[in-house]
Amino acid sequence: MMKRWSQLSLTAKVLIGMVAGLLMGLLFRNLFTGHPLIEDYLINGLFHMTGQIFLTVLKMIVVPLVFTSIVCGTCSLKDITILGRLGGMTLALYLLTTAIAISLAMSVALLIGPGKGANLESAANFVAGEAPSLVDVLIGMFPSNPISAMASGNTLQIIVFSILFGIAIAAAGKPAQPLVKLFSALNEAMLKLVTLIMNLAPYGVMGLMGKLFYSIDLSAIFSLVEYFFVVLGVLILQVLITYCGLLKLLTGLNPRIFLKKMRDAFMFAFSTASSNATIPVTLETVTRRMGACNQVSSFTVPLGSTINMDGTAIMQGVATVFIAQAFGIHLAFNDYMMVIVTATLASIGTAGVPGVGLVMLAMVLQQVGLPLEGIALIMGVDRLLDMVRTAVNITGDSAVTCIVAKQQGGLNTDIYNDIHAGEREEHIDFHKINIGEQDRPVTNH
Ligand code: ASP
């Protein structure tokens, strides 16, 4: 049995961990709710601990990984002006996919009408936070102190600093060559660290799922069944139509291979509900599995995890229509246009951590004068939808990465088409790590 477990692929192990956690969570909740042994030692003890340790070590590598891989990618660019083209194309595709996502979401929601007949009345007792102005957002992208940006995990500021630093290394030429080597070595080590941490994934994912499904209120789904399935349906449509369609149309790459290779990242995003925590896995997937070059992916993936939230925009689109219908408020064509614009901006402003999409929904609702207590209405099913929409968010980042890389001549199609590419690197043989073998002579005789 042990042998068979070690021979399984990481994907299979994570899947087993996920299903085992889910089933155990549901089982214990039905058979032993409140049992002190189960609740204190297993759910809030073992499951909580393994889940949190896994999540923490994933987050631990995000900042150093983003920093080293962007510096590494930028300083090895032969022509720095490529950065401008790359940036423009990435931003345009991120905006396009988000606008498609929200339009699709509202069209399907209007067609199905998930909130019709609820006849709710507003008591207007919610207050939305103020949206920051565009000027503030732009100013906020530049760090006054890169160390503090890293300490607080401000991804946009880290991206800006890393790009500038990488350009400076390239511009300094020969004297800075040791830095090019250093960052490339650091990047290799960081990627190995990701592989190392991935070995914890099956247990971490089991802990996260076990604890979540022990405590989640699934009954909310029954009262919101239409809303839940409309969001879920549109999320699936976005992956199958928008991403696969754009991939085929703009690059000719096979979307089936893309979906197959996304499985690991998909599962991580699903169990952590955080695009940010999934950055290491997304980066590994697009570079090692799909063959996108580091110069493109090191820039598009962290940026996408911060500003490209198509799944979140879909939830916001369906939620807006749902809330309008539930409260019997008529929205005009102009209002819908306004929702497209605000939800696109709101999803850009949504941080890649669990649950923020729902908070940002307040901004969209306020813009078209919908009652903010509508948020409380859909809160019950949001955690589950958050998991799925996070998976869609990072799938969008990966699809755009492949498109940009292919358009810029930075995608190795042999790697992309090789179904097993990158799988071997999953495994680290600890028996073969001989620390300092070459340069440390035997001294004990
Ligand atoms: N959890 C989502 C993410 O990390 C954001 C959200 O929609 O709440 O991508």
Coordinates of C-alpha atoms and ligand atoms in Angstrom, one line a residue:
M1 CA 0.0 0.0 0.0
M2 CA 2.8 2.4 1.0
K3 CA 4.6 1.6 -2.2
R4 CA 1.5 2.2 -4.3
W5 CA 0.9 5.6 -2.6
S6 CA 4.4 6.8 -3.4
Q7 CA 4.0 5.7 -7.0
L8 CA 0.8 7.8 -7.5
S9 CA 1.1 11.1 -9.3
L10 CA 0.8 14.3 -7.3
T11 CA -2.5 15.0 -9.0
A12 CA -3.9 11.7 -7.9
K13 CA -2.7 12.1 -4.4
V14 CA -4.1 15.6 -4.0
L15 CA -7.4 14.4 -5.4
I16 CA -7.5 11.6 -2.9
G17 CA -6.7 14.0 -0.1
M18 CA -9.4 16.3 -1.2
V19 CA -12.1 13.7 -1.5
A20 CA -11.1 12.0 1.8
G21 CA -11.2 15.4 3.6
L22 CA -14.6 16.2 2.1
L23 CA -16.1 12.8 3.0
M24 CA -14.6 12.8 6.5
G25 CA -15.8 16.3 7.2
L26 CA -19.4 15.4 6.1
L27 CA -19.3 12.1 7.9
F28 CA -18.1 13.5 11.2
R29 CA -20.5 16.3 11.0
N30 CA -23.4 14.0 10.6
L31 CA -22.3 11.3 13.1
F32 CA -20.4 13.1 15.8
T33 CA -21.3 16.8 15.8
G34 CA -20.1 18.4 18.9
H35 CA -18.2 15.3 20.1
P36 CA -15.3 16.8 22.0
L37 CA -12.8 14.1 20.8
I38 CA -13.7 14.6 17.2
E39 CA -14.1 18.4 17.4
D40 CA -11.2 19.3 19.6
Y41 CA -8.6 16.8 18.5
L42 CA -9.4 16.0 14.9
I43 CA -11.3 18.9 13.3
N44 CA -9.8 21.8 15.3
G45 CA -6.7 19.9 16.1
L46 CA -5.2 17.8 13.3
F47 CA -7.2 19.0 10.3
H48 CA -6.9 22.6 11.3
M49 CA -3.2 22.3 11.9
T50 CA -2.3 20.4 8.7
G51 CA -4.5 22.8 6.6
Q52 CA -3.1 25.9 8.1
I53 CA 0.6 24.8 7.9
F54 CA 0.1 24.0 4.3
L55 CA -1.6 27.3 3.5
T56 CA 1.1 29.2 5.4
V57 CA 4.1 27.6 3.7
L58 CA 2.4 28.2 0.3
K59 CA 2.0 31.9 1.2
M60 CA 5.6 31.8 2.6
I61 CA 7.1 31.3 -0.9
V62 CA 4.9 33.7 -2.8
V63 CA 6.9 36.9 -2.1
P64 CA 10.4 35.4 -2.7
L65 CA 9.2 33.4 -5.7
V66 CA 7.5 36.4 -7.4
F67 CA 10.6 38.6 -6.7
T68 CA 13.2 36.2 -8.0
S69 CA 11.2 35.0 -11.0
I70 CA 10.4 38.5 -12.2
V71 CA 14.0 39.8 -11.7
C72 CA 15.2 36.7 -13.4
G73 CA 12.8 37.0 -16.3
T74 CA 13.4 40.8 -16.8
C75 CA 17.1 40.8 -16.6
S76 CA 17.5 38.1 -19.2
L77 CA 15.3 40.0 -21.8
K78 CA 17.4 40.8 -24.9
D79 CA 15.3 43.8 -25.7
I80 CA 13.6 45.6 -22.8
T81 CA 11.0 47.3 -25.1
I82 CA 9.4 43.8 -25.3
L83 CA 8.2 44.5 -21.8
G84 CA 6.0 47.3 -23.0
R85 CA 4.4 45.1 -25.7
L86 CA 4.0 42.2 -23.3
G87 CA 2.4 44.4 -20.6
G88 CA 0.0 46.1 -23.1
M89 CA -1.1 42.7 -24.5
T90 CA -1.5 41.1 -21.1
L91 CA -3.6 44.0 -19.7
A92 CA -5.8 44.1 -22.8
L93 CA -6.5 40.4 -22.6
Y94 CA -7.1 40.6 -18.8
L95 CA -9.7 43.3 -19.4
L96 CA -11.3 41.6 -22.3
T97 CA -11.7 38.2 -20.5
T98 CA -13.2 40.0 -17.5
A99 CA -15.6 42.0 -19.6
I100 CA -16.7 38.8 -21.4
A101 CA -17.1 37.1 -18.1
I102 CA -19.4 39.7 -16.6
S103 CA -21.5 40.1 -19.8
L104 CA -21.9 36.3 -20.0
A105 CA -22.9 36.2 -16.4
M106 CA -25.6 38.9 -16.7
S107 CA -27.0 37.5 -19.9
V108 CA -27.4 34.1 -18.4
A109 CA -28.8 35.5 -15.2
L110 CA -31.3 37.6 -17.0
L111 CA -32.4 34.7 -19.1
I112 CA -32.9 32.3 -16.2
G113 CA -34.0 34.9 -13.6
P114 CA -32.7 33.2 -10.4
G115 CA -34.1 35.9 -8.1
K116 CA -37.6 36.3 -9.6
G117 CA -40.5 35.9 -7.2
A118 CA -38.6 36.4 -4.0
N119 CA -40.4 39.8 -3.3
L120 CA -38.0 41.1 -0.7
E121 CA -38.0 44.6 0.7
S122 CA -35.0 46.7 1.5
A123 CA -34.4 48.0 5.0
A124 CA -31.3 49.8 3.8
N125 CA -29.1 49.2 6.8
F126 CA -25.8 48.3 5.1
V127 CA -22.9 50.7 4.4
A128 CA -20.5 50.1 1.5
G129 CA -16.8 51.0 1.7
E130 CA -15.5 53.8 -0.5
A131 CA -13.8 52.7 -3.7
P132 CA -10.3 54.1 -4.1
S133 CA -9.8 56.5 -6.9
L134 CA -7.9 55.5 -10.0
V135 CA -5.2 58.1 -9.2
D136 CA -4.7 56.5 -5.8
V137 CA -4.5 53.1 -7.3
L138 CA -1.8 54.2 -9.7
I139 CA 0.2 56.0 -7.1
G140 CA -0.2 53.0 -4.8
M141 CA 1.5 50.7 -7.3
F142 CA 4.9 52.3 -6.6
P143 CA 6.6 51.3 -3.4
S144 CA 8.4 53.9 -1.3
N145 CA 10.0 51.1 0.5
P146 CA 10.4 47.7 -1.3
I147 CA 11.2 45.9 1.9
S148 CA 7.9 47.0 3.5
A149 CA 6.1 46.1 0.2
M150 CA 7.5 42.6 0.6
A151 CA 6.8 42.4 4.3
S152 CA 3.2 43.3 3.7
G153 CA 2.9 41.1 0.6
N154 CA 1.8 44.0 -1.7
T155 CA 2.0 42.1 -5.0
L156 CA 1.6 45.1 -7.3
Q157 CA 4.4 47.0 -5.6
I158 CA 6.6 43.9 -5.6
I159 CA 6.0 43.5 -9.3
V160 CA 6.9 47.1 -10.0
F161 CA 10.1 47.0 -7.9
S162 CA 11.2 43.6 -9.4
I163 CA 10.7 44.8 -13.0
L164 CA 12.7 48.0 -12.3
F165 CA 15.4 46.1 -10.5
G166 CA 15.6 43.5 -13.4
I167 CA 15.9 46.3 -16.0
A168 CA 18.6 47.9 -13.9
I169 CA 20.6 44.7 -13.8
A170 CA 20.3 44.3 -17.6
A171 CA 21.2 47.9 -18.2
A172 CA 24.3 47.7 -15.9
G173 CA 25.7 45.1 -18.3
K174 CA 28.9 43.2 -17.5
P175 CA 29.5 44.4 -13.9
A176 CA 26.0 43.1 -12.9
Q177 CA 26.5 39.7 -14.6
P178 CA 27.0 37.9 -11.3
L179 CA 23.6 39.1 -10.2
V180 CA 22.0 37.5 -13.3
K181 CA 23.6 34.2 -12.3
L182 CA 22.6 34.7 -8.7
F183 CA 19.0 35.3 -9.5
S184 CA 18.8 32.4 -12.0
A185 CA 20.2 30.1 -9.3
L186 CA 17.8 31.6 -6.7
N187 CA 14.9 31.0 -9.1
E188 CA 15.9 27.4 -9.6
A189 CA 16.1 26.9 -5.8
M190 CA 12.7 28.6 -5.3
L191 CA 11.1 26.3 -7.9
K192 CA 12.6 23.3 -6.0
L193 CA 11.1 24.7 -2.8
V194 CA 7.7 24.7 -4.5
T195 CA 8.2 21.1 -5.5
L196 CA 9.2 20.3 -1.9
I197 CA 6.1 22.0 -0.5
M198 CA 3.9 20.2 -3.0
N199 CA 4.7 17.0 -1.2
L200 CA 2.7 18.3 1.7
A201 CA -0.3 19.1 -0.5
P202 CA -2.4 15.9 -0.2
Y203 CA -2.4 16.2 3.6
G204 CA -2.8 19.9 3.7
V205 CA -5.7 19.8 1.2
M206 CA -7.3 17.0 3.3
G207 CA -7.1 19.1 6.4
L208 CA -8.6 22.2 4.7
M209 CA -11.5 20.2 3.2
G210 CA -12.1 18.2 6.3
K211 CA -12.5 21.3 8.5
L212 CA -14.5 23.2 5.9
F213 CA -17.1 20.5 5.3
Y214 CA -17.4 19.8 9.0
S215 CA -18.6 23.3 9.6
I216 CA -20.1 24.6 6.4
D217 CA -23.8 25.2 6.2
L218 CA -24.9 23.3 3.1
S219 CA -28.6 23.9 3.7
A220 CA -28.2 27.5 2.3
I221 CA -27.7 25.9 -1.1
F222 CA -31.2 24.6 -1.1
S223 CA -32.8 28.0 -0.7
L224 CA -30.4 29.6 -3.2
V225 CA -30.3 26.7 -5.6
E226 CA -31.0 28.7 -8.8
Y227 CA -28.4 31.4 -7.9
F228 CA -25.9 28.8 -7.0
F229 CA -26.2 26.8 -10.2
V230 CA -26.4 29.9 -12.4
V231 CA -23.0 31.1 -11.0
L232 CA -21.6 27.6 -11.3
G233 CA -22.9 27.2 -14.9
V234 CA -21.4 30.5 -16.0
L235 CA -18.1 29.7 -14.4
I236 CA -17.9 26.5 -16.4
L237 CA -19.0 28.3 -19.6
Q238 CA -16.2 30.9 -19.1
V239 CA -13.6 28.1 -18.9
L240 CA -15.0 26.1 -21.8
I241 CA -16.0 28.8 -24.2
T242 CA -14.0 31.9 -23.4
Y243 CA -10.6 30.5 -22.4
C244 CA -10.7 27.4 -24.7
G245 CA -12.1 29.5 -27.5
L246 CA -9.5 32.3 -27.2
L247 CA -6.7 29.8 -26.8
K248 CA -7.7 28.0 -30.0
L249 CA -8.5 31.1 -31.9
L250 CA -5.5 33.2 -31.0
T251 CA -2.8 30.5 -30.7
G252 CA -4.1 27.3 -32.3
L253 CA -3.1 25.4 -29.1
N254 CA -5.1 22.4 -28.1
P255 CA -7.5 23.5 -25.3
R256 CA -7.9 19.9 -24.1
I257 CA -4.3 19.7 -23.2
F258 CA -4.6 23.0 -21.5
L259 CA -7.5 21.8 -19.3
K260 CA -5.7 18.6 -18.5
K261 CA -2.6 20.4 -17.3
M262 CA -4.6 22.8 -15.3
R263 CA -5.8 20.1 -13.0
D264 CA -3.3 20.5 -10.2
A265 CA -3.6 24.3 -10.1
F266 CA -7.3 24.0 -10.2
M267 CA -7.4 21.8 -7.1
F268 CA -5.1 24.1 -5.2
A269 CA -7.1 27.1 -6.0
F270 CA -10.3 25.2 -5.1
S271 CA -9.0 24.1 -1.7
T272 CA -7.3 27.3 -0.7
A273 CA -9.8 29.8 -2.3
S274 CA -6.9 32.1 -2.8
S275 CA -5.4 33.1 -6.1
N276 CA -2.4 34.5 -4.2
A277 CA -1.6 31.4 -2.3
T278 CA -1.9 29.4 -5.6
I279 CA 0.7 31.6 -7.4
P280 CA 3.5 29.0 -6.9
V281 CA 1.4 26.2 -8.4
T282 CA 0.1 28.4 -11.3
L283 CA 3.7 29.5 -12.1
E284 CA 4.9 25.9 -12.1
T285 CA 2.0 24.7 -14.2
V286 CA 2.4 27.3 -17.0
T287 CA 6.2 27.1 -17.1
R288 CA 7.1 23.5 -16.5
R289 CA 4.0 21.9 -17.8
M290 CA 2.9 24.2 -20.6
G291 CA 6.2 25.5 -21.7
A292 CA 5.6 29.3 -21.3
C293 CA 8.9 31.1 -20.8
N294 CA 9.8 32.6 -17.5
Q295 CA 10.0 36.2 -18.9
V296 CA 6.3 36.1 -19.7
S297 CA 4.9 33.9 -16.9
S298 CA 6.8 35.6 -14.1
F299 CA 5.0 38.8 -15.0
T300 CA 1.6 37.6 -16.1
V301 CA 0.9 35.1 -13.3
P302 CA 1.4 37.4 -10.2
L303 CA -0.2 40.3 -12.0
G304 CA -3.2 38.1 -13.0
S305 CA -3.6 36.8 -9.4
T306 CA -3.8 40.4 -8.3
I307 CA -6.0 42.1 -10.9
N308 CA -7.6 39.4 -13.2
M309 CA -10.6 37.9 -11.4
D310 CA -13.0 36.7 -14.0
G311 CA -14.6 34.2 -11.7
T312 CA -15.2 37.0 -9.2
A313 CA -16.7 39.2 -11.9
I314 CA -19.1 36.4 -12.9
M315 CA -20.3 36.0 -9.3
Q316 CA -20.8 39.8 -9.1
G317 CA -22.7 39.9 -12.4
V318 CA -25.1 37.1 -11.4
A319 CA -25.4 38.5 -7.9
T320 CA -26.4 41.9 -9.2
V321 CA -29.1 40.6 -11.4
F322 CA -30.3 38.2 -8.7
I323 CA -30.5 40.9 -6.0
A324 CA -32.3 43.3 -8.4
Q325 CA -34.9 40.6 -9.1
A326 CA -35.2 39.5 -5.5
F327 CA -36.0 43.0 -4.4
G328 CA -38.1 43.7 -7.5
I329 CA -36.0 46.6 -8.7
H330 CA -35.9 47.3 -12.4
L331 CA -32.5 47.9 -13.9
A332 CA -32.3 49.8 -17.2
F333 CA -29.8 49.1 -20.0
N334 CA -27.6 51.9 -18.8
D335 CA -27.5 50.3 -15.4
Y336 CA -26.3 47.1 -16.9
M337 CA -23.5 48.9 -18.8
M338 CA -22.6 50.5 -15.5
V339 CA -22.4 47.1 -13.8
I340 CA -20.0 45.8 -16.5
V341 CA -17.7 48.7 -15.9
T342 CA -17.9 48.7 -12.1
A343 CA -17.6 44.9 -11.8
T344 CA -14.6 44.9 -14.0
L345 CA -13.0 47.5 -11.8
A346 CA -14.1 45.8 -8.6
S347 CA -12.6 42.5 -9.7
I348 CA -9.4 44.3 -10.5
G349 CA -9.4 45.7 -6.9
T350 CA -10.3 42.3 -5.4
A351 CA -7.3 40.8 -3.6
G352 CA -6.5 37.2 -4.3
V353 CA -7.6 36.0 -0.9
P354 CA -10.8 34.2 0.3
G355 CA -14.1 36.1 0.4
V356 CA -13.0 39.5 -0.8
G357 CA -15.1 39.3 -4.0
L358 CA -18.2 39.4 -1.9
V359 CA -17.0 42.5 0.0
M360 CA -16.2 44.2 -3.4
L361 CA -19.7 43.4 -4.6
A362 CA -20.9 46.3 -2.3
M363 CA -19.2 48.7 -4.7
V364 CA -21.1 47.3 -7.7
L365 CA -24.5 47.3 -5.9
Q366 CA -24.0 50.8 -4.7
Q367 CA -23.2 52.1 -8.1
V368 CA -26.6 51.1 -9.5
G369 CA -28.5 51.8 -6.3
L370 CA -29.3 48.2 -5.2
P371 CA -29.8 47.4 -1.5
L372 CA -26.6 46.2 0.1
E373 CA -28.3 43.7 2.3
G374 CA -28.6 41.6 -0.8
I375 CA -25.1 40.6 0.1
A376 CA -26.3 38.9 3.3
L377 CA -28.8 37.0 1.1
I378 CA -26.1 35.2 -0.9
M379 CA -23.4 35.0 1.9
G380 CA -24.5 31.4 2.8
V381 CA -23.3 29.9 -0.4
D382 CA -20.4 32.1 -1.0
R383 CA -17.7 30.0 0.4
L384 CA -18.3 27.1 -2.0
L385 CA -18.6 29.5 -4.9
D386 CA -15.5 31.3 -3.8
M387 CA -13.6 28.0 -4.2
V388 CA -14.8 27.4 -7.7
R389 CA -14.4 31.1 -8.8
T390 CA -10.9 31.2 -7.5
A391 CA -10.1 28.1 -9.7
V392 CA -11.6 30.0 -12.7
N393 CA -9.6 33.1 -11.8
I394 CA -6.3 31.3 -12.0
T395 CA -7.4 29.4 -15.2
G396 CA -7.9 32.8 -16.8
D397 CA -4.4 33.9 -15.7
S398 CA -2.9 30.7 -17.2
A399 CA -4.8 31.0 -20.5
V400 CA -3.7 34.6 -21.0
T401 CA -0.2 33.6 -20.1
C402 CA -0.2 30.9 -22.8
I403 CA -1.7 33.3 -25.4
V404 CA 0.8 36.1 -24.6
A405 CA 3.8 33.7 -24.5
K406 CA 2.8 32.1 -27.8
Q407 CA 2.2 35.5 -29.5
Q408 CA 5.6 36.6 -28.3
G409 CA 7.4 33.5 -29.4
G410 CA 8.0 32.4 -25.8
L411 CA 6.0 29.2 -25.7
N412 CA 7.7 25.8 -26.2
T413 CA 5.0 23.8 -28.1
D414 CA 6.9 20.5 -27.6
I415 CA 6.5 21.0 -23.9
Y416 CA 2.9 22.1 -24.3
N417 CA 1.9 19.1 -26.3
D418 CA 3.8 16.6 -24.1
I419 CA 1.2 15.4 -21.7
H420 CA 3.8 14.3 -19.2
A421 CA 6.0 17.4 -19.4
G422 CA 7.1 18.6 -16.0
E423 CA 5.8 15.6 -14.1
R424 CA 9.2 14.1 -13.4
E425 CA 10.3 17.3 -11.5
E426 CA 7.5 16.7 -9.0
H427 CA 9.5 14.1 -7.3
I428 CA 12.5 14.8 -5.1
D429 CA 14.6 11.8 -4.2
F430 CA 15.9 12.6 -0.7
H431 CA 18.3 9.6 -0.9
K432 CA 20.1 11.4 -3.7
I433 CA 20.6 14.7 -2.0
N434 CA 24.2 14.6 -0.8
I435 CA 24.8 17.9 0.9
G436 CA 28.0 19.5 -0.1
E437 CA 29.3 16.2 -1.5
Q438 CA 31.8 17.7 -3.9
D439 CA 33.4 20.4 -1.9
R440 CA 33.5 18.9 1.6
P441 CA 36.3 16.5 2.1
V442 CA 36.0 13.7 4.6
T443 CA 37.8 15.0 7.7
N444 CA 37.3 12.4 10.3
H445 CA 40.4 10.3 9.7
Ligands
ASP1 N1 -11.0 34.2 -3.5 C1 -10.8 34.8 -4.8 C2 -9.4 34.7 -5.3 O1 -8.5 34.6 -4.5 C3 -11.2 36.3 -4.7 C4 -12.7 36.4 -4.4 O2 -13.5 36.3 -5.4 O3 -13.1 36.5 -3.3 O4 -9.2 34.7 -6.4

